[in-house]
C-alpha cells in the first residue's frame, strides 16, 4: 500500500455519493476493481476534469487536502 491517500474518503470516487464503502482508497480499488474510473475527487466531492480522468483513471495522483506528501521509496 502506498503512503499517500491514507485519509478516509468522504465521497464515492465513481458516483460522488457520500459515505463510500470501503472508505479507504486502496481498499475501495480492491473491492470495486482497479479499472473503475474515479470521476470525482473522493475527499472533496468535486467532479474531476475529463483530461485528468483520462491520464489518471483510478485517482492515484489525487492528494487528499491536509495530507502530507511523501517521497517515493527507491
C-alpha atoms as one frame of an Amber mdcrd trajectory, in Angstrom:
protein
   0.000   0.000   0.000   1.315   3.444  -0.838   1.972   6.076   1.805  -0.358
   8.573   0.083  -4.141   8.607   0.315  -4.348   7.446   3.932  -7.184   9.850
   4.815 -10.644   8.292   4.748 -12.644   9.194   1.660 -15.864  11.178   2.143
 -17.344  10.608  -1.330 -17.530   7.641  -3.677 -14.961   8.272  -6.433 -17.170
   6.709  -9.135 -20.572   8.201  -8.240 -19.884  11.154  -5.940 -22.257   9.744
  -3.296 -21.402  10.425   0.349 -20.032   7.736   2.682 -18.341   5.346   0.243
 -17.727   1.695   1.069 -14.976   0.911   1.720 -13.790   4.388   2.653 -10.045
   3.791   2.323  -8.725   4.442  -1.214  -6.757   1.232  -1.790  -9.454  -0.933
  -0.213 -12.039   0.779  -2.447  -9.953  -0.056  -5.544  -9.616  -3.697  -4.437
 -13.361  -4.007  -3.727 -14.709  -2.183  -6.819 -11.970  -3.113  -9.267  -8.840
  -1.338 -10.407 -10.459  -0.441 -13.749 -13.297   1.659 -12.294 -12.800   5.317
 -13.248 -12.599   7.889 -10.475 -14.890  10.607 -11.814 -14.983  12.504  -8.513
 -12.365  13.579  -6.004 -13.312  11.348  -3.056 -12.063  13.823  -0.443 -13.742
  16.974  -1.765 -16.628  15.589  -3.829 -15.672  17.756  -6.815 -16.075  16.281
 -10.301 -12.693  15.601 -11.943 -11.758  17.084 -15.305 -12.094  14.512 -18.103
  -8.439  15.036 -19.089  -7.316  14.123 -15.576  -9.553  11.046 -15.523  -8.047
  10.008 -18.865  -4.465  10.250 -17.620  -5.086   9.018 -14.044  -8.190   6.828
 -14.315  -8.075   5.347 -10.826  -7.060   8.519  -8.984  -3.618   7.528  -7.749
  -2.356  11.097  -8.210  -5.087  12.741  -6.134  -3.678  14.100  -2.871  -6.221
  14.465  -0.049  -6.400  18.001   1.419  -4.242  18.470   4.524  -2.390  15.182
   3.937   1.422  15.390   3.842   3.199  14.482   0.611   5.715  11.644   0.888
   8.667  10.891  -1.369   8.634   7.536  -3.144  10.948   4.808  -1.924  13.790
   3.829  -4.244
